Short mmCIF file of C-alpha atoms in Angstrom, two decimals:
data_model
loop_
_atom_site.label_atom_id
_atom_site.label_comp_id
_atom_site.label_asym_id
_atom_site.label_seq_id
_atom_site.Cartn_x
_atom_site.Cartn_y
_atom_site.Cartn_z
CA UNK A 1 -22.02 -14.34 20.71
CA UNK A 2 -18.95 -16.04 22.19
CA UNK A 3 -15.41 -14.62 21.81
CA UNK A 4 -14.72 -17.45 19.27
CA UNK A 5 -17.73 -16.64 17.15
CA UNK A 6 -16.87 -12.84 17.26
CA UNK A 7 -13.25 -13.61 16.23
CA UNK A 8 -14.47 -15.52 13.21
CA UNK A 9 -16.47 -12.47 12.25
CA UNK A 10 -13.59 -10.25 12.65
CA UNK A 11 -11.44 -12.59 10.55
CA UNK A 12 -13.79 -12.28 7.65
CA UNK A 13 -13.73 -8.46 7.98
CA UNK A 14 -9.89 -8.40 8.08
CA UNK A 15 -9.82 -9.10 4.33
CA UNK A 16 -11.97 -5.96 3.82
CA UNK A 17 -9.75 -3.97 6.13
CA UNK A 18 -6.64 -5.06 4.31
CA UNK A 19 -8.11 -3.54 1.09
CA UNK A 20 -8.80 -0.15 2.53
CA UNK A 21 -6.85 2.84 1.06
CA UNK A 22 -4.50 5.05 2.88
CA UNK A 23 -7.02 7.92 2.36
CA UNK A 24 -9.83 5.91 4.05
CA UNK A 25 -7.57 4.83 6.95
CA UNK A 26 -6.29 8.42 7.55
CA UNK A 27 -9.77 9.85 7.32
CA UNK A 28 -10.87 7.42 10.02
CA UNK A 29 -7.93 8.40 12.16
CA UNK A 30 -8.71 12.07 11.78
CA UNK A 31 -12.26 11.45 12.79
CA UNK A 32 -11.00 9.54 15.89
CA UNK A 33 -8.87 12.62 16.93
CA UNK A 34 -12.07 14.88 16.72
CA UNK A 35 -14.11 12.38 18.51
CA UNK A 36 -11.59 11.99 21.37
CA UNK A 37 -11.50 15.73 21.88
CA UNK A 38 -15.24 16.27 21.47
CA UNK A 39 -15.75 13.51 24.27
CA UNK A 40 -13.06 14.73 26.51
CA UNK A 41 -15.27 15.37 29.53
CA UNK A 42 -16.79 11.97 29.52
CA UNK A 43 -13.44 10.22 29.10
CA UNK A 44 -11.86 12.18 31.99
CA UNK A 45 -14.87 11.45 34.15
CA UNK A 46 -14.66 7.76 33.33
CA UNK A 47 -10.93 7.73 34.39
CA UNK A 48 -11.75 9.56 37.69
CA UNK A 49 -14.07 6.60 38.52
CA UNK A 50 -11.19 4.14 37.83
CA UNK A 51 -8.76 6.12 39.90
CA UNK A 52 -11.29 6.31 42.92
CA UNK A 53 -11.67 2.51 42.72
CA UNK A 54 -7.95 1.97 42.65
CA UNK A 55 -7.15 4.26 45.44
CA UNK A 56 -9.82 2.49 47.63
CA UNK A 57 -8.18 -0.78 46.84
CA UNK A 58 -4.64 0.53 47.78
CA UNK A 59 -3.20 -0.03 44.22
CA UNK A 60 0.55 0.71 44.17
CA UNK A 61 1.64 4.28 43.19
CA UNK A 62 3.49 3.30 39.97
CA UNK A 63 0.24 1.60 38.76
CA UNK A 64 -1.89 4.60 39.72
CA UNK A 65 0.43 6.69 37.58
CA UNK A 66 -0.06 4.38 34.61
CA UNK A 67 -3.77 4.39 35.12
CA UNK A 68 -4.27 8.22 35.19
CA UNK A 69 -5.56 9.58 31.94
CA UNK A 70 -5.90 13.36 32.16
CA UNK A 71 -5.93 16.27 29.75
CA UNK A 72 -2.15 15.90 29.13
CA UNK A 73 -2.48 12.32 28.30
CA UNK A 74 -5.35 13.05 25.91
CA UNK A 75 -3.33 15.74 24.22
CA UNK A 76 -0.34 13.26 23.96
CA UNK A 77 -2.50 10.56 22.30
CA UNK A 78 -4.24 12.82 19.95
CA UNK A 79 -0.90 14.30 18.80
CA UNK A 80 0.32 10.71 18.42
CA UNK A 81 -2.49 9.99 16.03
CA UNK A 82 -1.82 13.13 13.98
CA UNK A 83 1.85 12.02 13.73
CA UNK A 84 0.47 8.63 12.70
CA UNK A 85 -1.54 10.15 9.95
CA UNK A 86 1.52 11.91 8.56
CA UNK A 87 3.42 8.54 8.19
CA UNK A 88 3.52 6.79 4.78
CA UNK A 89 1.29 3.88 4.06
CA UNK A 90 3.00 0.63 5.29
CA UNK A 91 0.87 -1.48 2.89
CA UNK A 92 1.58 -2.51 -0.69
CA UNK A 93 5.09 -1.49 -0.58
CA UNK A 94 7.21 -3.48 -3.13
CA UNK A 95 10.18 -4.96 -1.34
CA UNK A 96 11.38 -7.18 -4.22
CA UNK A 97 10.79 -7.42 -7.87
CA UNK A 98 12.47 -10.36 -9.65
CA UNK A 99 12.09 -11.55 -13.23
CA UNK A 100 12.34 -15.33 -13.10
CA UNK A 101 11.89 -15.70 -16.87
CA UNK A 102 11.07 -13.24 -19.71
CA UNK A 103 7.35 -13.70 -19.00
CA UNK A 104 7.32 -14.72 -15.32
CA UNK A 105 7.52 -11.92 -12.72
CA UNK A 106 7.65 -12.30 -8.84
CA UNK A 107 6.84 -9.44 -6.58
CA UNK A 108 7.12 -9.32 -2.75
CA UNK A 109 4.70 -6.73 -1.23
CA UNK A 110 3.73 -5.67 2.22
CA UNK A 111 0.33 -6.50 3.57
CA UNK A 112 -1.40 -6.54 7.03
CA UNK A 113 -0.91 -9.58 9.52
CA UNK A 114 -4.82 -9.69 9.77
CA UNK A 115 -6.40 -10.11 13.24
CA UNK A 116 -4.25 -9.06 16.19
CA UNK A 117 -5.23 -9.62 19.74
CA UNK A 118 -3.49 -7.32 22.27
CA UNK A 119 -3.86 -7.88 25.93
CA UNK A 120 -2.34 -5.05 27.94
CA UNK A 121 -1.86 -3.58 31.38
CA UNK A 122 -3.74 -0.67 33.02
CA UNK A 123 -2.70 2.09 30.74
CA UNK A 124 -5.67 3.68 28.99
CA UNK A 125 -3.36 5.54 26.55
CA UNK A 126 -2.15 2.21 25.32
CA UNK A 127 -5.72 1.31 24.10
CA UNK A 128 -5.62 4.56 21.80
CA UNK A 129 -2.12 3.77 20.59
CA UNK A 130 -2.77 0.16 19.80
CA UNK A 131 -6.15 0.64 18.20
CA UNK A 132 -4.95 3.38 15.90
CA UNK A 133 -1.76 1.72 14.95
CA UNK A 134 -3.69 -1.45 13.99
CA UNK A 135 -6.09 0.61 11.86
CA UNK A 136 -3.33 2.54 10.08
CA UNK A 137 -1.55 -0.74 9.29
CA UNK A 138 -4.80 -2.23 7.96
CA UNK A 139 -5.22 -4.81 10.71
CA UNK A 140 -8.26 -5.56 12.81
CA UNK A 141 -7.68 -5.72 16.57
CA UNK A 142 -9.19 -7.40 19.40
CA UNK A 143 -8.23 -5.46 22.62
CA UNK A 144 -8.21 -6.58 26.32
CA UNK A 145 -7.17 -3.75 28.81
CA UNK A 146 -6.68 -4.18 32.44
CA UNK A 147 -9.66 -4.32 34.76
CA UNK A 148 -8.37 -1.34 36.73
CA UNK A 149 -9.05 0.81 33.68
CA UNK A 150 -12.37 -0.69 32.73
CA UNK A 151 -14.50 2.49 32.68
CA UNK A 152 -11.79 4.50 30.84
CA UNK A 153 -11.14 1.75 28.32
CA UNK A 154 -14.84 1.22 27.68
CA UNK A 155 -15.48 4.92 26.92
CA UNK A 156 -12.25 5.27 24.81
CA UNK A 157 -13.19 2.28 22.83
CA UNK A 158 -16.71 3.42 22.30
CA UNK A 159 -15.45 6.82 20.95
CA UNK A 160 -12.71 5.23 18.66
CA UNK A 161 -14.89 2.51 17.35
CA UNK A 162 -17.73 4.72 16.53
CA UNK A 163 -15.53 7.15 14.76
CA UNK A 164 -13.91 4.36 12.70
CA UNK A 165 -17.17 2.75 11.61
CA UNK A 166 -18.84 6.04 10.74
CA UNK A 167 -15.88 6.63 8.58
CA UNK A 168 -16.67 3.49 6.60
CA UNK A 169 -14.08 1.22 8.04
CA UNK A 170 -15.38 -2.42 8.33
CA UNK A 171 -17.85 -2.95 11.15
CA UNK A 172 -15.63 -5.59 12.84
CA UNK A 173 -12.31 -3.58 12.62
CA UNK A 174 -12.09 -3.45 16.42
CA UNK A 175 -13.35 -5.38 19.30
CA UNK A 176 -13.13 -4.95 23.03
CA UNK A 177 -12.89 -7.83 25.43
CA UNK A 178 -13.81 -6.74 29.09
CA UNK A 179 -14.06 -9.87 31.21
CA UNK A 180 -10.79 -11.39 32.50
CA UNK A 181 -12.63 -14.87 32.12
CA UNK A 182 -12.69 -14.28 28.45
CA UNK A 183 -8.89 -14.28 28.04
CA UNK A 184 -8.62 -18.08 27.92
CA UNK A 185 -11.32 -18.08 25.18
CA UNK A 186 -9.50 -15.50 23.24
CA UNK A 187 -6.29 -17.75 23.53
CA UNK A 188 -8.12 -20.58 21.88
CA UNK A 189 -8.96 -18.60 18.85
CA UNK A 190 -6.05 -19.74 16.74
CA UNK A 191 -8.13 -20.22 13.54
CA UNK A 192 -9.13 -16.62 13.53
CA UNK A 193 -6.38 -14.60 15.40
CA UNK A 194 -3.14 -14.30 13.62
CA UNK A 195 -0.86 -12.75 16.35
CA UNK A 196 -1.12 -12.17 20.04
CA UNK A 197 0.75 -9.21 21.72
CA UNK A 198 0.67 -9.49 25.50
CA UNK A 199 1.83 -6.52 27.70
CA UNK A 200 2.16 -7.19 31.39
CA UNK A 201 4.08 -8.99 34.09
CA UNK A 202 6.55 -11.79 33.32
CA UNK A 203 4.23 -14.35 34.81
CA UNK A 204 1.19 -13.09 32.65
CA UNK A 205 3.26 -13.10 29.42
CA UNK A 206 4.55 -16.56 30.02
CA UNK A 207 1.01 -17.67 30.82
CA UNK A 208 -0.06 -16.45 27.38
CA UNK A 209 2.89 -18.06 25.67
CA UNK A 210 2.26 -21.38 27.31
CA UNK A 211 -1.42 -21.48 26.80
CA UNK A 212 -2.11 -20.59 23.14
CA UNK A 213 -1.35 -22.10 19.72
CA UNK A 214 -1.57 -18.49 18.44
CA UNK A 215 2.03 -16.86 17.68
CA UNK A 216 2.88 -14.48 20.52
CA UNK A 217 5.12 -11.31 20.09
CA UNK A 218 6.32 -9.25 23.02
CA UNK A 219 8.57 -9.39 26.07
CA UNK A 220 8.26 -10.52 29.62
CA UNK A 221 10.71 -8.67 31.82
CA UNK A 222 12.42 -5.25 31.13
CA UNK A 223 15.66 -5.67 32.96
CA UNK A 224 17.70 -2.84 31.23
CA UNK A 225 21.43 -2.11 32.03
CA UNK A 226 23.83 0.76 31.84
CA UNK A 227 27.41 0.01 31.73
CA UNK A 228 29.89 2.93 32.62
CA UNK A 229 33.05 2.37 30.76
CA UNK A 230 36.46 3.51 32.03
CA UNK A 231 36.40 6.18 29.32
CA UNK A 232 32.97 7.68 30.35
CA UNK A 233 32.40 11.43 30.86
CA UNK A 234 31.22 11.46 34.39
CA UNK A 235 28.90 14.46 34.17
CA UNK A 236 27.37 13.03 31.10
CA UNK A 237 27.00 9.60 32.61
CA UNK A 238 25.25 10.93 35.77
CA UNK A 239 22.76 12.84 33.65
CA UNK A 240 21.98 9.78 31.48
CA UNK A 241 21.70 7.31 34.51
CA UNK A 242 19.40 9.64 36.43
CA UNK A 243 17.11 10.02 33.41
CA UNK A 244 17.09 6.26 32.60
CA UNK A 245 16.23 5.46 36.22
CA UNK A 246 13.93 8.19 37.45
CA UNK A 247 12.25 9.89 34.32
CA UNK A 248 9.47 7.33 34.54
CA UNK A 249 10.24 4.25 36.80
CA UNK A 250 7.23 2.04 36.22
CA UNK A 251 8.04 1.10 32.64
CA UNK A 252 9.94 -1.68 30.88
CA UNK A 253 12.73 0.63 29.46
CA UNK A 254 13.81 2.05 32.83
CA UNK A 255 17.29 1.07 33.95
CA UNK A 256 17.37 -1.51 36.67
CA UNK A 257 20.94 -2.40 36.95
CA UNK A 258 24.18 -0.24 36.76
CA UNK A 259 27.51 -1.81 35.87
CA UNK A 260 30.64 0.42 36.66
CA UNK A 261 34.16 -0.21 35.40
CA UNK A 262 36.49 -0.58 38.55
CA UNK A 263 38.78 2.26 37.22
CA UNK A 264 36.08 5.00 37.36
CA UNK A 265 34.06 3.77 40.26
CA UNK A 266 35.70 6.02 42.91
CA UNK A 267 35.35 9.07 40.78
CA UNK A 268 31.63 8.39 39.61
CA UNK A 269 29.83 6.70 42.60
CA UNK A 270 29.94 9.45 45.28
CA UNK A 271 28.66 12.04 42.86
CA UNK A 272 26.09 9.72 41.43
CA UNK A 273 24.89 8.59 44.87
CA UNK A 274 24.23 12.41 45.78
CA UNK A 275 22.06 12.63 42.61
CA UNK A 276 20.18 9.34 43.53
CA UNK A 277 19.50 10.91 46.99
CA UNK A 278 17.96 13.81 45.47
CA UNK A 279 15.64 11.67 43.49
CA UNK A 280 14.84 9.27 46.45
CA UNK A 281 16.42 6.26 44.76
CA UNK A 282 17.30 3.42 46.88
CA UNK A 283 20.72 2.04 45.91
CA UNK A 284 21.69 -1.61 46.33
CA UNK A 285 25.31 -2.42 45.66
CA UNK A 286 27.63 -5.34 46.01
CA UNK A 287 30.37 -5.37 48.72
CA UNK A 288 32.85 -3.38 46.45
CA UNK A 289 30.16 -0.74 45.98
CA UNK A 290 29.53 -0.50 49.61
CA UNK A 291 33.18 0.20 50.34
CA UNK A 292 32.81 3.35 48.19
CA UNK A 293 29.32 4.57 49.02
CA UNK A 294 26.73 3.93 51.76
CA UNK A 295 23.94 1.71 50.32
CA UNK A 296 22.04 -1.40 50.98
CA UNK A 297 23.50 -4.82 50.04
CA UNK A 298 22.74 -6.18 46.58
CA UNK A 299 22.31 -9.98 46.29
CA UNK A 300 22.04 -11.98 43.10
CA UNK A 301 18.21 -11.89 43.04
CA UNK A 302 18.55 -8.13 42.69
CA UNK A 303 20.23 -8.63 39.23
CA UNK A 304 17.40 -10.68 38.04
CA UNK A 305 14.74 -8.21 39.19
CA UNK A 306 12.68 -5.72 37.32
CA UNK A 307 11.99 -3.19 39.99
CA UNK A 308 9.56 -0.79 38.26
CA UNK A 309 10.37 1.49 41.21
CA UNK A 310 13.01 3.90 42.57
CA UNK A 311 15.56 1.20 43.36
CA UNK A 312 18.70 0.39 41.46
CA UNK A 313 21.34 -2.40 41.80
CA UNK A 314 24.98 -1.58 41.16
CA UNK A 315 28.10 -3.67 40.82
CA UNK A 316 31.65 -3.05 39.51
CA UNK A 317 33.25 -5.06 36.59
CA UNK A 318 36.87 -5.40 35.83
CA UNK A 319 36.41 -4.79 32.13
CA UNK A 320 33.86 -4.41 29.32
CA UNK A 321 33.90 -8.14 28.57
CA UNK A 322 32.66 -8.77 32.08
CA UNK A 323 29.85 -6.26 31.67
CA UNK A 324 28.78 -7.83 28.45
CA UNK A 325 28.73 -11.25 30.06
CA UNK A 326 26.67 -9.97 32.95
CA UNK A 327 24.18 -8.23 30.69
CA UNK A 328 23.73 -11.29 28.35
CA UNK A 329 23.29 -13.56 31.38
CA UNK A 330 20.90 -11.51 33.55
CA UNK A 331 19.28 -9.12 31.11
CA UNK A 332 15.98 -9.48 29.33
CA UNK A 333 17.38 -8.49 25.88
CA UNK A 334 15.34 -5.32 25.91
CA UNK A 335 17.60 -2.23 25.90
CA UNK A 336 21.24 -1.78 27.22
CA UNK A 337 23.50 1.21 27.14
CA UNK A 338 27.22 1.81 27.39
CA UNK A 339 28.56 5.29 28.56
CA UNK A 340 31.92 5.98 26.94
CA UNK A 341 33.84 8.53 24.87
CA UNK A 342 35.72 5.50 23.26
CA UNK A 343 34.01 4.85 19.93
CA UNK A 344 35.68 1.49 19.48
CA UNK A 345 34.53 0.32 23.00
CA UNK A 346 30.95 1.39 22.02
CA UNK A 347 31.01 -0.62 18.83
CA UNK A 348 32.28 -3.76 20.57
CA UNK A 349 29.69 -3.37 23.29
CA UNK A 350 26.87 -3.01 20.57
CA UNK A 351 28.12 -5.94 18.59
CA UNK A 352 28.26 -8.46 21.55
CA UNK A 353 25.25 -7.34 23.79
CA UNK A 354 22.33 -9.49 22.53
CA UNK A 355 19.57 -7.09 23.02
CA UNK A 356 16.84 -5.52 20.78
CA UNK A 357 18.33 -2.00 21.68
CA UNK A 358 21.89 -1.13 22.24
CA UNK A 359 22.76 2.58 23.03
CA UNK A 360 25.82 4.77 23.56
CA UNK A 361 25.64 7.93 25.71
CA UNK A 362 21.84 8.13 25.92
CA UNK A 363 18.93 7.06 28.17
CA UNK A 364 17.43 3.61 27.91
CA UNK A 365 14.00 5.47 28.05
CA UNK A 366 14.44 6.24 24.35
CA UNK A 367 13.31 2.61 23.50
CA UNK A 368 9.84 3.62 22.50
CA UNK A 369 7.99 3.48 19.27
CA UNK A 370 6.99 7.21 19.39
CA UNK A 371 10.56 8.38 19.99
CA UNK A 372 11.77 6.13 17.21
CA UNK A 373 9.22 7.85 14.92
CA UNK A 374 7.09 4.76 14.50
CA UNK A 375 3.95 6.53 15.36
CA UNK A 376 3.80 4.98 18.96
CA UNK A 377 4.00 1.22 19.44
CA UNK A 378 1.81 -1.80 20.25
CA UNK A 379 4.63 -3.16 22.48
CA UNK A 380 8.28 -4.02 22.42
CA UNK A 381 9.54 -7.39 21.30
CA UNK A 382 12.67 -8.97 22.72
CA UNK A 383 12.34 -11.91 20.44
CA UNK A 384 14.12 -12.30 17.02
CA UNK A 385 11.47 -13.38 14.71
CA UNK A 386 9.42 -11.02 12.57
CA UNK A 387 9.81 -7.92 14.64
CA UNK A 388 12.33 -6.69 17.32
CA UNK A 389 12.38 -3.73 19.60
CA UNK A 390 9.53 -1.15 19.60
CA UNK A 391 6.85 -2.62 17.34
CA UNK A 392 5.16 0.09 15.24
CA UNK A 393 3.54 0.17 11.74
CA UNK A 394 6.28 -1.89 10.12
CA UNK A 395 6.12 -4.62 12.73
CA UNK A 396 2.34 -4.98 12.22
CA UNK A 397 2.78 -5.80 8.49
CA UNK A 398 4.02 -9.03 6.89
CA UNK A 399 4.33 -9.70 3.16
CA UNK A 400 3.01 -11.76 0.29
CA UNK A 401 4.47 -13.00 -2.96
CA UNK A 402 2.64 -12.12 -6.17
CA UNK A 403 3.50 -13.95 -9.37
CA UNK A 404 2.53 -12.72 -12.78
CA UNK A 405 2.92 -15.28 -15.56
CA UNK A 406 1.89 -16.17 -19.14
CA UNK A 407 0.73 -19.79 -18.94
CA UNK A 408 3.97 -20.86 -17.32
CA UNK A 409 4.14 -24.42 -16.07
CA UNK A 410 7.00 -26.07 -13.75
CA UNK A 411 7.35 -29.02 -16.13
CA UNK A 412 8.98 -26.75 -18.66
CA UNK A 413 11.76 -26.02 -16.29
CA UNK A 414 12.01 -29.35 -14.83
CA UNK A 415 12.39 -30.95 -18.28
CA UNK A 416 14.83 -28.51 -19.62
CA UNK A 417 12.61 -26.69 -22.30
CA UNK A 418 12.97 -23.49 -20.29
CA UNK A 419 15.49 -21.94 -17.94
CA UNK A 420 15.19 -19.38 -15.11
CA UNK A 421 17.35 -16.40 -15.39
CA UNK A 422 16.58 -14.60 -11.99
CA UNK A 423 17.01 -10.98 -12.75
CA UNK A 424 16.31 -8.44 -10.06
CA UNK A 425 14.48 -5.31 -11.30
CA UNK A 426 14.27 -1.85 -9.57
CA UNK A 427 11.37 -1.57 -7.22
#
């Protein structure tokens, strides 16, 4: 069966999936947790095979870290599923109830998107998070993971799929695409796939956007900034900057550029540079930064670069307006932070920085569906349509309008025999 034929079958089952109850979906998720734990040894062995291949092929260290799926990762994903089970049902929530006339009622109610295609990088834990989020939100999912994690993904999918189907979810609720050559075929399934969520490099995401009629939700680069205001607490600032840069470098919410107000640069930078040295961070600074600390030169290209490594670019700015202008010009509209004790300055920054996440005095690494209480995420969207920021259950739902009438016809209202009175009711 071709991918297009398979997608058509999944589309048919998506209506059955949308009609499942919260109890049925939660029971399936609980069965998945048990199945993952029961099959722990086989899953970890499959991951060791992927790691051996990656090491032989000299895959970069940050990618190796993403690829690794050990007992700790298994514990994290199963806890994530248990948290997901505890979340309320995102479906059939009444958002609006409006009486158009005495015998004509309109209701807006949440429902699944339908069939979601997710193409993601070599992170086996992402497969678990994406599959379970789609199931909880009543969606069917077509999954394509990175080839580096083929063995791990195959085993994880087998375990999750079998547990879901044995729990009486529709047979086509999940499907795994393995061959890279099948991606283009998936991109052509605009009649069956309702949404694509790509997770990968800038070039890859752009390729998906440019080669499919299917709506695409996601982000390309993750160029996140921290602006250190003149009213920042230096000790607090160093702690936040170090976490934002080094807690996990190979992710889209790690800070890549630091902007420092000129009035605080001399007091902050020497201490911060010592902290960077302890974490083996390579600092690239503009000429004014190099006058204060010993570092490599930063050129304009650095401020357009998502390093995904222990490298950070730094420049000073004369005021907050200059920082905001830099962020909106060079940033990826992902997550940006101001470090300041001045509440008014923070509100101005948050108002004018055009990003999905704007923070005060906390690490950019908080930009994550799990840390937002969304039950993990299928990805982060930097766009402004439908969903923005970490995309969890709510972002995987849309809505429909239901109308309840009594033989009502438009001609009565168009010809003046009846009138609308538009009365909003409590939901």
